[in-house]
PDB file of C-alpha atoms in Angstrom:
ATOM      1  CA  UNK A   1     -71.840 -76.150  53.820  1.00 49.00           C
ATOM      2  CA  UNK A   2     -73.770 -77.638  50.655  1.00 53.00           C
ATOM      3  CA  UNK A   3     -77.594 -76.679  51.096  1.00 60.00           C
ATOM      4  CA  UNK A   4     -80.186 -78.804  51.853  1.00 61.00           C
ATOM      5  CA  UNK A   5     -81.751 -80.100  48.806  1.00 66.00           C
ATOM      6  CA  UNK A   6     -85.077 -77.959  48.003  1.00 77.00           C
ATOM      7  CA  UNK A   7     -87.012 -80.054  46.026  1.00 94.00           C
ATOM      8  CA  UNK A   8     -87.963 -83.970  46.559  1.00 96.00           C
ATOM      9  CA  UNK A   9     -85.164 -86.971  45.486  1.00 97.00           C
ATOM     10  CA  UNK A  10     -87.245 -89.581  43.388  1.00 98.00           C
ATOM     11  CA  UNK A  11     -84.421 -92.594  43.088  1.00 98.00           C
ATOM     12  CA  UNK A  12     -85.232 -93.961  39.389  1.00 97.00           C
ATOM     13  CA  UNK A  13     -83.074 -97.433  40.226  1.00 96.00           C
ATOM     14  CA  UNK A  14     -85.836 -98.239  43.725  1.00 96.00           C
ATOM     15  CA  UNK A  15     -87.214-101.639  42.664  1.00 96.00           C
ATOM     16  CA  UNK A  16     -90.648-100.290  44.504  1.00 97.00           C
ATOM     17  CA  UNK A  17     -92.143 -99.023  41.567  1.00 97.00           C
ATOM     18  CA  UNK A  18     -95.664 -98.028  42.973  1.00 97.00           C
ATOM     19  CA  UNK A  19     -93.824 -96.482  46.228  1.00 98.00           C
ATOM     20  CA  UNK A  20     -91.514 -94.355  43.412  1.00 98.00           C
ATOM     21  CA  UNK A  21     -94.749 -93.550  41.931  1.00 98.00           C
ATOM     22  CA  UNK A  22     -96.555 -92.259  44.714  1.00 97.00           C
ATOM     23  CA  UNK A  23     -93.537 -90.262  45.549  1.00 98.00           C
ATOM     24  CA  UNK A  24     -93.726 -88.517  41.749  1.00 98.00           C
ATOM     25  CA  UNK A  25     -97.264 -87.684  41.944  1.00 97.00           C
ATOM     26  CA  UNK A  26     -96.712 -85.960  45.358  1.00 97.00           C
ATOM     27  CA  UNK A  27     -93.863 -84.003  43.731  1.00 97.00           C
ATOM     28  CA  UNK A  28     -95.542 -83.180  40.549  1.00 96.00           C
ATOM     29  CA  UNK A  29     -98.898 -81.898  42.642  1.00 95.00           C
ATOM     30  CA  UNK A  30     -97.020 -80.051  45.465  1.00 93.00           C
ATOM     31  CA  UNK A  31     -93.952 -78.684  42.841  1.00 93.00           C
ATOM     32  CA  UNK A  32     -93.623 -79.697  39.644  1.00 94.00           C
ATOM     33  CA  UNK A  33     -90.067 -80.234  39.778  1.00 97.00           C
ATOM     34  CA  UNK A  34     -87.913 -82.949  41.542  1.00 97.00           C
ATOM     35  CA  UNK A  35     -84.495 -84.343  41.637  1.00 98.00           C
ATOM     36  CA  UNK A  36     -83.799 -87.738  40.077  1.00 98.00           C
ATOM     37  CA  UNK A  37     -80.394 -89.526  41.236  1.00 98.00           C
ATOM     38  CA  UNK A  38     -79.576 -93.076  40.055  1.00 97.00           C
ATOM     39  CA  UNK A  39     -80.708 -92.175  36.821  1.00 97.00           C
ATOM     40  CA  UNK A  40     -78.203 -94.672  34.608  1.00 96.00           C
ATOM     41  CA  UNK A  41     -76.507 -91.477  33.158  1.00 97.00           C
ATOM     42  CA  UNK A  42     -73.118 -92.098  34.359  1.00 96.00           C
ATOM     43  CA  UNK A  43     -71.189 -88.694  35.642  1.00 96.00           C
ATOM     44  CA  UNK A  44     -68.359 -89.352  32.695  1.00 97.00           C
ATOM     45  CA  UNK A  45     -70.829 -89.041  30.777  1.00 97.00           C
ATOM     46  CA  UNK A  46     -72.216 -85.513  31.774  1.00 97.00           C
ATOM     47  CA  UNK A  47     -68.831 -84.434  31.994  1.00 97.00           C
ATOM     48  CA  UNK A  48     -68.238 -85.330  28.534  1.00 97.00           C
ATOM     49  CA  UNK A  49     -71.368 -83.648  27.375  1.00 98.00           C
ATOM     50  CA  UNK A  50     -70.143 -80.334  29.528  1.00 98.00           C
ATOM     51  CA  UNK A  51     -66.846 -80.197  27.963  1.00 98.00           C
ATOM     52  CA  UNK A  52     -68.328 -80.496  24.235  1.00 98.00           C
ATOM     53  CA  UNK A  53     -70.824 -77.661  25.054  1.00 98.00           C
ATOM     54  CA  UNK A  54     -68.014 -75.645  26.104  1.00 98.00           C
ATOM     55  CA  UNK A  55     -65.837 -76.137  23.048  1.00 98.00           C
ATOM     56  CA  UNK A  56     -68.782 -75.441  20.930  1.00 98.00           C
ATOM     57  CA  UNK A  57     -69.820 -72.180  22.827  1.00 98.00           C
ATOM     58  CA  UNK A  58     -66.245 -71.111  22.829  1.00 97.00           C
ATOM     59  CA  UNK A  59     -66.058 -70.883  19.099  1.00 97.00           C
ATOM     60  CA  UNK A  60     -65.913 -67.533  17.031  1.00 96.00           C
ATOM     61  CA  UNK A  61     -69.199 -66.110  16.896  1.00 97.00           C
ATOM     62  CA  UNK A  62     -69.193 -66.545  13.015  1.00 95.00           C
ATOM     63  CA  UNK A  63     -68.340 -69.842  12.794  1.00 96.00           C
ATOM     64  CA  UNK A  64     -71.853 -70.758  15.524  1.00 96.00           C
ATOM     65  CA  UNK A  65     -73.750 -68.525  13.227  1.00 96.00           C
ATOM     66  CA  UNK A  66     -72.781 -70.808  10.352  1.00 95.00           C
ATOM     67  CA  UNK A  67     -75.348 -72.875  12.241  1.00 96.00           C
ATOM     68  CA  UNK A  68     -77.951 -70.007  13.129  1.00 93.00           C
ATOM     69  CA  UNK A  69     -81.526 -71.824  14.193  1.00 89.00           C
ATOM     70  CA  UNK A  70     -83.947 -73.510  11.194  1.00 83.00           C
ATOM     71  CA  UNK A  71     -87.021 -73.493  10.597  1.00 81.00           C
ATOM     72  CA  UNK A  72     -86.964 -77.212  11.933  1.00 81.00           C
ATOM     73  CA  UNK A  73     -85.938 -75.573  15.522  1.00 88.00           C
ATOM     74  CA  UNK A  74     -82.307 -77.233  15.743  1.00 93.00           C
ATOM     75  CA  UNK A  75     -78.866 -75.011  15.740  1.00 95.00           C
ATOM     76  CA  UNK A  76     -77.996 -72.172  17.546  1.00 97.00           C
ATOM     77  CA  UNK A  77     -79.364 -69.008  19.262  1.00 95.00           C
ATOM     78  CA  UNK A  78     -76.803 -66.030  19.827  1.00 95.00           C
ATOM     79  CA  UNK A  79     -76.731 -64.153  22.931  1.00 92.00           C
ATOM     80  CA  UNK A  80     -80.089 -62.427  24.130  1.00 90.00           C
ATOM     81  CA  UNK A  81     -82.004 -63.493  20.810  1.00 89.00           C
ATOM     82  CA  UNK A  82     -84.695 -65.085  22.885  1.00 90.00           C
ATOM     83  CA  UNK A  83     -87.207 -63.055  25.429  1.00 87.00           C
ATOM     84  CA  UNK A  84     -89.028 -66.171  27.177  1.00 91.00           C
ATOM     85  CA  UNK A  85     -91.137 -64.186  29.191  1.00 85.00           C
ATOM     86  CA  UNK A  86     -92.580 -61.626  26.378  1.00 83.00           C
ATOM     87  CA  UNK A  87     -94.170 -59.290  29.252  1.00 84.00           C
ATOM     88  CA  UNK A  88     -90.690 -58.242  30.717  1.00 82.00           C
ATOM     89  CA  UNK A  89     -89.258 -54.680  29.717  1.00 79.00           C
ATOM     90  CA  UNK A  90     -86.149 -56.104  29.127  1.00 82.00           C
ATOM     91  CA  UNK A  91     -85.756 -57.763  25.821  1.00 84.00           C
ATOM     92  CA  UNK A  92     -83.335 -60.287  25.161  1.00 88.00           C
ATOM     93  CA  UNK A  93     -82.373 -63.018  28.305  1.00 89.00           C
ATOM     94  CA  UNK A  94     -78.872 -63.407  28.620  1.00 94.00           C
ATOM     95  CA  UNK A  95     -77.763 -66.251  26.989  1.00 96.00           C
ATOM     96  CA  UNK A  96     -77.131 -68.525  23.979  1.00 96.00           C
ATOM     97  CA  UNK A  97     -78.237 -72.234  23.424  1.00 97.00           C
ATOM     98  CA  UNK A  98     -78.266 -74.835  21.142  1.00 98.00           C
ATOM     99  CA  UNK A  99     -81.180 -76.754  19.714  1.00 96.00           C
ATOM    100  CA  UNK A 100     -80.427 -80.906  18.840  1.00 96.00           C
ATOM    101  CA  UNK A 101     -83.809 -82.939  17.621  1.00 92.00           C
ATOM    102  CA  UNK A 102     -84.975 -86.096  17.204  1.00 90.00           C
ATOM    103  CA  UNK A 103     -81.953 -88.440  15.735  1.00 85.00           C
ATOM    104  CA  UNK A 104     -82.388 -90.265  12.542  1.00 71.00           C
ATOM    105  CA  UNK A 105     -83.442 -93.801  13.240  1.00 61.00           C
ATOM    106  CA  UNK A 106     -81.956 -96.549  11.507  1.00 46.00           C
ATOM    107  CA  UNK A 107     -84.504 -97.010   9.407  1.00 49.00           C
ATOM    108  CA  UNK A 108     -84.794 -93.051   8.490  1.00 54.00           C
ATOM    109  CA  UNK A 109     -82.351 -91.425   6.494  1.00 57.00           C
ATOM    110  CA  UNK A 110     -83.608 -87.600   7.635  1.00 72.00           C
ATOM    111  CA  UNK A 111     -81.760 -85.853  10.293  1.00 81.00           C
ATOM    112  CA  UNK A 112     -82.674 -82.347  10.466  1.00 86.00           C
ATOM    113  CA  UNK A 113     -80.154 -80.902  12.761  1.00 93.00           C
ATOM    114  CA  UNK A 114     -77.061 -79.268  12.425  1.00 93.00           C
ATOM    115  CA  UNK A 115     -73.928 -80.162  13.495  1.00 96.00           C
ATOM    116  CA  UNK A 116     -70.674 -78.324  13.983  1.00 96.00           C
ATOM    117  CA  UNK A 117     -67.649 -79.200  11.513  1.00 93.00           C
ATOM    118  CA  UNK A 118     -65.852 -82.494  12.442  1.00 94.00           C
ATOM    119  CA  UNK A 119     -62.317 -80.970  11.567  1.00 94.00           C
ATOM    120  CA  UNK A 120     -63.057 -78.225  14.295  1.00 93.00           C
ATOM    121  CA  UNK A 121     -65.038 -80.383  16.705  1.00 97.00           C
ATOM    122  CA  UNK A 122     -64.421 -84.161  15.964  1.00 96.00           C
ATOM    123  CA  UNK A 123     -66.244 -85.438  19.046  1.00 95.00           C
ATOM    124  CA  UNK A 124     -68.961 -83.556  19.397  1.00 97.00           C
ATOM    125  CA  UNK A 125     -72.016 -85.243  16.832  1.00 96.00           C
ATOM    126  CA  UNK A 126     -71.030 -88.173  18.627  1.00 97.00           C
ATOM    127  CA  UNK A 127     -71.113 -87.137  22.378  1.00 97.00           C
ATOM    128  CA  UNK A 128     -74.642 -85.361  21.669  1.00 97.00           C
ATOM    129  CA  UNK A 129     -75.586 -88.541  19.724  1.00 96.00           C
ATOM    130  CA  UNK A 130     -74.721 -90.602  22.446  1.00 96.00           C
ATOM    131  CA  UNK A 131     -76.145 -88.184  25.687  1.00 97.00           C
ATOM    132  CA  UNK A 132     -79.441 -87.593  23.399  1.00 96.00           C
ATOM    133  CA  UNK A 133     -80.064 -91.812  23.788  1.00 94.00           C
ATOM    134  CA  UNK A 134     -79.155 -92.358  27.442  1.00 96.00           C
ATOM    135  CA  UNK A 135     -81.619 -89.505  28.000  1.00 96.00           C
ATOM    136  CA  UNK A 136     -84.418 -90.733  26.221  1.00 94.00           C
ATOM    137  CA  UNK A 137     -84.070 -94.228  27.505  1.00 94.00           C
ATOM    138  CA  UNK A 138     -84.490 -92.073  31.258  1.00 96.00           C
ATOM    139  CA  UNK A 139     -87.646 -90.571  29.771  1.00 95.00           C
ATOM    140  CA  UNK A 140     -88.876 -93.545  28.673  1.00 94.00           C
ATOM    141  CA  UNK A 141     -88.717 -95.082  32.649  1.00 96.00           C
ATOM    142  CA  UNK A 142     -89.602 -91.736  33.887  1.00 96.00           C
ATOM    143  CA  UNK A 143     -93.101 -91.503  31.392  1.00 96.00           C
ATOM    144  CA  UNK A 144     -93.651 -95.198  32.587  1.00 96.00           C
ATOM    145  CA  UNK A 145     -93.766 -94.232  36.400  1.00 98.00           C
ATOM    146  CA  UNK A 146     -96.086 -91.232  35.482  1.00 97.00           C
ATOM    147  CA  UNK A 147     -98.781 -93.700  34.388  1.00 97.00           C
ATOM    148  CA  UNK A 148     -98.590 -95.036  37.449  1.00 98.00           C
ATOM    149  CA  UNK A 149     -98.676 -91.919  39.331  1.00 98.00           C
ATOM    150  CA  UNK A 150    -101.420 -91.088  37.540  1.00 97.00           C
ATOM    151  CA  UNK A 151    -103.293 -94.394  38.552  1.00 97.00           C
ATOM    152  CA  UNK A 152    -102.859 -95.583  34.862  1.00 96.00           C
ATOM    153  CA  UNK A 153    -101.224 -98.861  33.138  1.00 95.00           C
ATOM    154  CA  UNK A 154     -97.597 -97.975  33.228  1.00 95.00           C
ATOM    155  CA  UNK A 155     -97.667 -98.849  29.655  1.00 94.00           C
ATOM    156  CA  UNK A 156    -100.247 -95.958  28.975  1.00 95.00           C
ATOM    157  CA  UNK A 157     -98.468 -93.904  27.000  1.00 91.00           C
ATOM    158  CA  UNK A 158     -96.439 -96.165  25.153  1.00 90.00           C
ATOM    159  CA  UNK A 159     -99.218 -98.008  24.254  1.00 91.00           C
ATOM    160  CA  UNK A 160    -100.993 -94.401  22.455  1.00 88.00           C
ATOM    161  CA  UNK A 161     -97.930 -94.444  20.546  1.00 86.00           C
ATOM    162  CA  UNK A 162     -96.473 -91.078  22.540  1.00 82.00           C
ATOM    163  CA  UNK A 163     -92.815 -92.681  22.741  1.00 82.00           C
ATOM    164  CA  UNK A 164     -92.743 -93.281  19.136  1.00 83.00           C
ATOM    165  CA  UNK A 165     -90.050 -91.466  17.363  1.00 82.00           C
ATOM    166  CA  UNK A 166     -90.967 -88.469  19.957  1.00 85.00           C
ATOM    167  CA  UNK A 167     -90.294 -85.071  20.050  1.00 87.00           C
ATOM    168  CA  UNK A 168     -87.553 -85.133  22.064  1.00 91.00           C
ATOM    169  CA  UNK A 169     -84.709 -82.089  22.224  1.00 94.00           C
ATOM    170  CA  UNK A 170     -81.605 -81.684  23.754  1.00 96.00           C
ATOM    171  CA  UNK A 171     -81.052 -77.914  24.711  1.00 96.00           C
ATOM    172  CA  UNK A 172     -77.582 -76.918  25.385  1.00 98.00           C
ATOM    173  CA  UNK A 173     -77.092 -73.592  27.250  1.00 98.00           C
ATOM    174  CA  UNK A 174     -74.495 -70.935  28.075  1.00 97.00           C
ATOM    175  CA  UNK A 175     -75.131 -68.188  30.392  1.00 96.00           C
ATOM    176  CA  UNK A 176     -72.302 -65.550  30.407  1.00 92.00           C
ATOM    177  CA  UNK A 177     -69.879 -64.598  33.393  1.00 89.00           C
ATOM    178  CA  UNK A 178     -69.372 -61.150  33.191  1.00 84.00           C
ATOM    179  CA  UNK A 179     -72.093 -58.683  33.562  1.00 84.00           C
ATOM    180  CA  UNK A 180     -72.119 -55.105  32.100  1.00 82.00           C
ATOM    181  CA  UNK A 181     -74.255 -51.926  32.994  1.00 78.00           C
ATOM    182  CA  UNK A 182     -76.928 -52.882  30.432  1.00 78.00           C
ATOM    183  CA  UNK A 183     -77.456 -55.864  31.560  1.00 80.00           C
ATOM    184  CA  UNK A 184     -78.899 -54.714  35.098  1.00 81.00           C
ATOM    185  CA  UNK A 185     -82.097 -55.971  35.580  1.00 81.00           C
ATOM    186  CA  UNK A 186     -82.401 -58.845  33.199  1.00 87.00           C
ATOM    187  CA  UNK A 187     -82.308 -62.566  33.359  1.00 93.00           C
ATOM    188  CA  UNK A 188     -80.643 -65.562  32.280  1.00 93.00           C
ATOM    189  CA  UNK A 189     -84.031 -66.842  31.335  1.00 94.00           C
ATOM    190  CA  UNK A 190     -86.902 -65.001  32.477  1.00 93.00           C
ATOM    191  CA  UNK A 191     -89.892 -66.359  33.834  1.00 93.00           C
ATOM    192  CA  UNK A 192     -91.353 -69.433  31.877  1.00 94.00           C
ATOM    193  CA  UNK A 193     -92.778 -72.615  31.404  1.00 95.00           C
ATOM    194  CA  UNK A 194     -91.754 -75.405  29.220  1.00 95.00           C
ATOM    195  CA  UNK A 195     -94.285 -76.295  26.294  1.00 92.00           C
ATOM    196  CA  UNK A 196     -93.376 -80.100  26.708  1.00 92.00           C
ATOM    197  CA  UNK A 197     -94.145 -82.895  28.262  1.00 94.00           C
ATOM    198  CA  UNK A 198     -91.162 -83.416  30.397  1.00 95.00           C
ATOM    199  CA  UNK A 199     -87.718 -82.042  31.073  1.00 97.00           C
ATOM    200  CA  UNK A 200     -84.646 -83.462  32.112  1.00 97.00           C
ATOM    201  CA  UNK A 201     -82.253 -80.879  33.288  1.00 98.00           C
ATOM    202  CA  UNK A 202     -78.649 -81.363  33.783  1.00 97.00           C
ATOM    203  CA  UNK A 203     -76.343 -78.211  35.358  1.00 96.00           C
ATOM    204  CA  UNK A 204     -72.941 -77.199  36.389  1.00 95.00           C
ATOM    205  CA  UNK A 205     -73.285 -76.451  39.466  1.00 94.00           C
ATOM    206  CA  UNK A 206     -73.399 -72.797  38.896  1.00 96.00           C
ATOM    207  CA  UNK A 207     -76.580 -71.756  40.945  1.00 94.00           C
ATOM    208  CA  UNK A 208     -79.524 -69.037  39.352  1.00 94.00           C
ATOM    209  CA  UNK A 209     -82.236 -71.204  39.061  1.00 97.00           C
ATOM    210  CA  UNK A 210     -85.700 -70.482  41.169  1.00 96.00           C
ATOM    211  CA  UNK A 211     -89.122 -71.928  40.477  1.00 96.00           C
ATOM    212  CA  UNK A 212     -92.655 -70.190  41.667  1.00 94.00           C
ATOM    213  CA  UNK A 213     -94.599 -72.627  42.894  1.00 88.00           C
ATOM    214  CA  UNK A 214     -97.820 -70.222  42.758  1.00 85.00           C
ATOM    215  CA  UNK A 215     -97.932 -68.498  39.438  1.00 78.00           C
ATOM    216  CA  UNK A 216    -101.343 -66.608  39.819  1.00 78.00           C
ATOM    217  CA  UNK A 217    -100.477 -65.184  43.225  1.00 81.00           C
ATOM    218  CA  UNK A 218     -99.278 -61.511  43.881  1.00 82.00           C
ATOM    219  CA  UNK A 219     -96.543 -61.010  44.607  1.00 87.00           C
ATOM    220  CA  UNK A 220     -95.249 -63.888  42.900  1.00 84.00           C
ATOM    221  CA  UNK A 221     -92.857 -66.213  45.606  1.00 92.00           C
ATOM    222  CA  UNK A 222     -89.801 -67.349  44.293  1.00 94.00           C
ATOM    223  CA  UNK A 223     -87.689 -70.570  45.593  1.00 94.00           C
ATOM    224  CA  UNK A 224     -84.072 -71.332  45.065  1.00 95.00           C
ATOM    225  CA  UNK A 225     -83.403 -74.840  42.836  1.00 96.00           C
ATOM    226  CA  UNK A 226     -80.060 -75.834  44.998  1.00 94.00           C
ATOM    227  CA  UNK A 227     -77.552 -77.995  42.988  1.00 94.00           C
ATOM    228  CA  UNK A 228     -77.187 -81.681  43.817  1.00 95.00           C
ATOM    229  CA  UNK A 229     -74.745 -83.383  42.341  1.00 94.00           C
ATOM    230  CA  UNK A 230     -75.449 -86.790  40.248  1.00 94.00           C
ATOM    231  CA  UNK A 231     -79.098 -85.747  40.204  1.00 97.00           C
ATOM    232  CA  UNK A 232     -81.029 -84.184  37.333  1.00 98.00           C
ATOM    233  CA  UNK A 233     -84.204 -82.270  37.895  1.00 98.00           C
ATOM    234  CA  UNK A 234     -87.029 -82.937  36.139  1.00 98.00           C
ATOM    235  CA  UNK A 235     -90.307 -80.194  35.630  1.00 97.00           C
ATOM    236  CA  UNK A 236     -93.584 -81.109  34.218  1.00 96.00           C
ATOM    237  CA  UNK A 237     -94.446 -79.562  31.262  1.00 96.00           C
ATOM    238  CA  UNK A 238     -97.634 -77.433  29.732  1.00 96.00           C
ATOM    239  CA  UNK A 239     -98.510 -80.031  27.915  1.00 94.00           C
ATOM    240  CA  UNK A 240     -98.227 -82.436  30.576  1.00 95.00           C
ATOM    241  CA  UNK A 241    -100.084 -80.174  32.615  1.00 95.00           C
ATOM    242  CA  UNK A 242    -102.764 -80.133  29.811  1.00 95.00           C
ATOM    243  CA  UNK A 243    -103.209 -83.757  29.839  1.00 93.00           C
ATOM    244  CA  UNK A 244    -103.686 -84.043  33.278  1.00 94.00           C
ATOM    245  CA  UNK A 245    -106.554 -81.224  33.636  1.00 94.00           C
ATOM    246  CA  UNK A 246    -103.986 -79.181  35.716  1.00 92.00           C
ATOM    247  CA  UNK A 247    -103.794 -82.162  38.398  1.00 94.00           C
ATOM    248  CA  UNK A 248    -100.163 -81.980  37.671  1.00 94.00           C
ATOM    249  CA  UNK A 249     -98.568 -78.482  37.415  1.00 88.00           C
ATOM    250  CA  UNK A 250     -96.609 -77.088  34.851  1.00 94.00           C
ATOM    251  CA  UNK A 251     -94.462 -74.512  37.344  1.00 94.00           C
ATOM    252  CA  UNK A 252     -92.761 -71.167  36.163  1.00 95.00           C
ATOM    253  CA  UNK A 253     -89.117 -70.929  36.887  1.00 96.00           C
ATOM    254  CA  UNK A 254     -86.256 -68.580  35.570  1.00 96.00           C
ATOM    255  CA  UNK A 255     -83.120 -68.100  36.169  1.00 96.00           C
ATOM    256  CA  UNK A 256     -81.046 -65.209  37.465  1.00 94.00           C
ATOM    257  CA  UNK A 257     -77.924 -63.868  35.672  1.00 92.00           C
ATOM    258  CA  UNK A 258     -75.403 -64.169  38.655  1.00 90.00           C
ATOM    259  CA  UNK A 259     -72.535 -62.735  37.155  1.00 89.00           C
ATOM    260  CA  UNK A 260     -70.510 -66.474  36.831  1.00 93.00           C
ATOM    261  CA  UNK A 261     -70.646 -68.543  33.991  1.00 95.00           C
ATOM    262  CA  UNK A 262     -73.224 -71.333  33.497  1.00 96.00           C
ATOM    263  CA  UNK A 263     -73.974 -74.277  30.908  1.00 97.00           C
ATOM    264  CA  UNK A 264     -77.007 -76.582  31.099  1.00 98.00           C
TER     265      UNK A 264
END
């Protein structure tokens, strides 16, 4: 039996804009995070940007550290280099990612990411290229129904000049299957918020994620994020949050090492 979905569906393609919006600022006030389905990114797609990930996270250890994270904040992160919640005991959350930035415009010739060998991987720049677009051009719908949600032009942002070559990252994640004795206790990803303005999340399936709705309350309450497939799930970010005077929340979430293997 596939659970019932635990966080509000916000349908990107509904031609009732101001309905969509009301619907978003309800979710971002009551949550912070919400499903989007009909989003335009085609399931071949995903599955194409799954299958890469693997092949890349499958590699030799030394040839991904060939490509250790920059100072610019793009490559990779080895296993349980990251602690995102700095006050656990445990150091080191239990898994390894991979940072893509911004893509060189045509009319810029800097790219600073890295990108794995063609010979090894020869679809791979391309599939990231490609999924790091058709996300954006989401985000850039998505940021226009936030203005409205937030009783603004829809054409607020872009309009300050925040969609101009923005700061936008894909983050490609592997969580590992099998569990030893040392690992008892710790997380995929502990407890955090993202820094940004928005994320787009895309999983396998593979369940572990929770939110906290309340993040000052003791004992902190923590909710299940169910998988629904087609749908991404979007969470405000702190800076979002910022911008808003904490109207809309920025919530904590984690997630739990389950002892099966998980990209995102």
């Amino acid at each position: 039996m596939t659970p019932k979905p635990s966080l509000p569906l916000i349908d990107l393609s509904s031609p009732d804009r101001a309905s969509t919006a009301k619907s978003i600022r309800e979710a971002c006030l009551e949550h912070g995070f919400f499903y989007l389905i009909n989003h335009g990114i085609e399931k071949e797609t995903l599955d194409r940007v799954f299958a890469e990930s693997k092949k890349f996270f499958s590699l030799p250890l030394d040839e991904k550290m060939k490509l250790e994270h920059s100072k610019d904040h793009t490559g990779y992160t080895p296993m349980c280099s990251e602690t995102l919640d700095p006050s656990t005991e445990f150091k080191g959350d239990l898994k390894e990612g991979f940072y893509i930035g911004p893509i060189a415009s045509s009319n810029s010739s800097v790219d600073i990411n890295q990108w794995p060998s063609e010979e090894k991987l020869p679809c791979w720049r391309a599939t990231m290229e490609m999924y790091h677009g058709k996300a954006l051009a989401v985000d850039k719908v998505l940021v226009s129904l936030i203005a409205l949600a937030l009783n603004l032009d829809e054409q607020f942002f872009e309009k300050l000049g925040a969609m101009n070559n923005p700061m936008a990252f894909i983050r490609l994640l592997h969580y590992p299957g099998e569990l030893t004795d040392a690992d008892v206790g710790k997380y995929g990803a502990s407890a955090h918020s993202d820094y940004g303005m928005l994320t787009l999340l895309a999983t396998d399936g593979v369940p572990g994620l929770q939110i906290c709705r309340e993040k000052d309350r003791e004992p902190q309450l923590w909710e299940d994020v169910h998988h629904v497939d087609g749908a991404l799930i979007v969470n405000v970010g702190d800076m979002l949050e910022r911008w808003t005077n904490c109207i809309f929340r920025s919530t904590l979430h984690r997630v739990l090492a389950v002892g099966k293997e998980r990209y995102s």
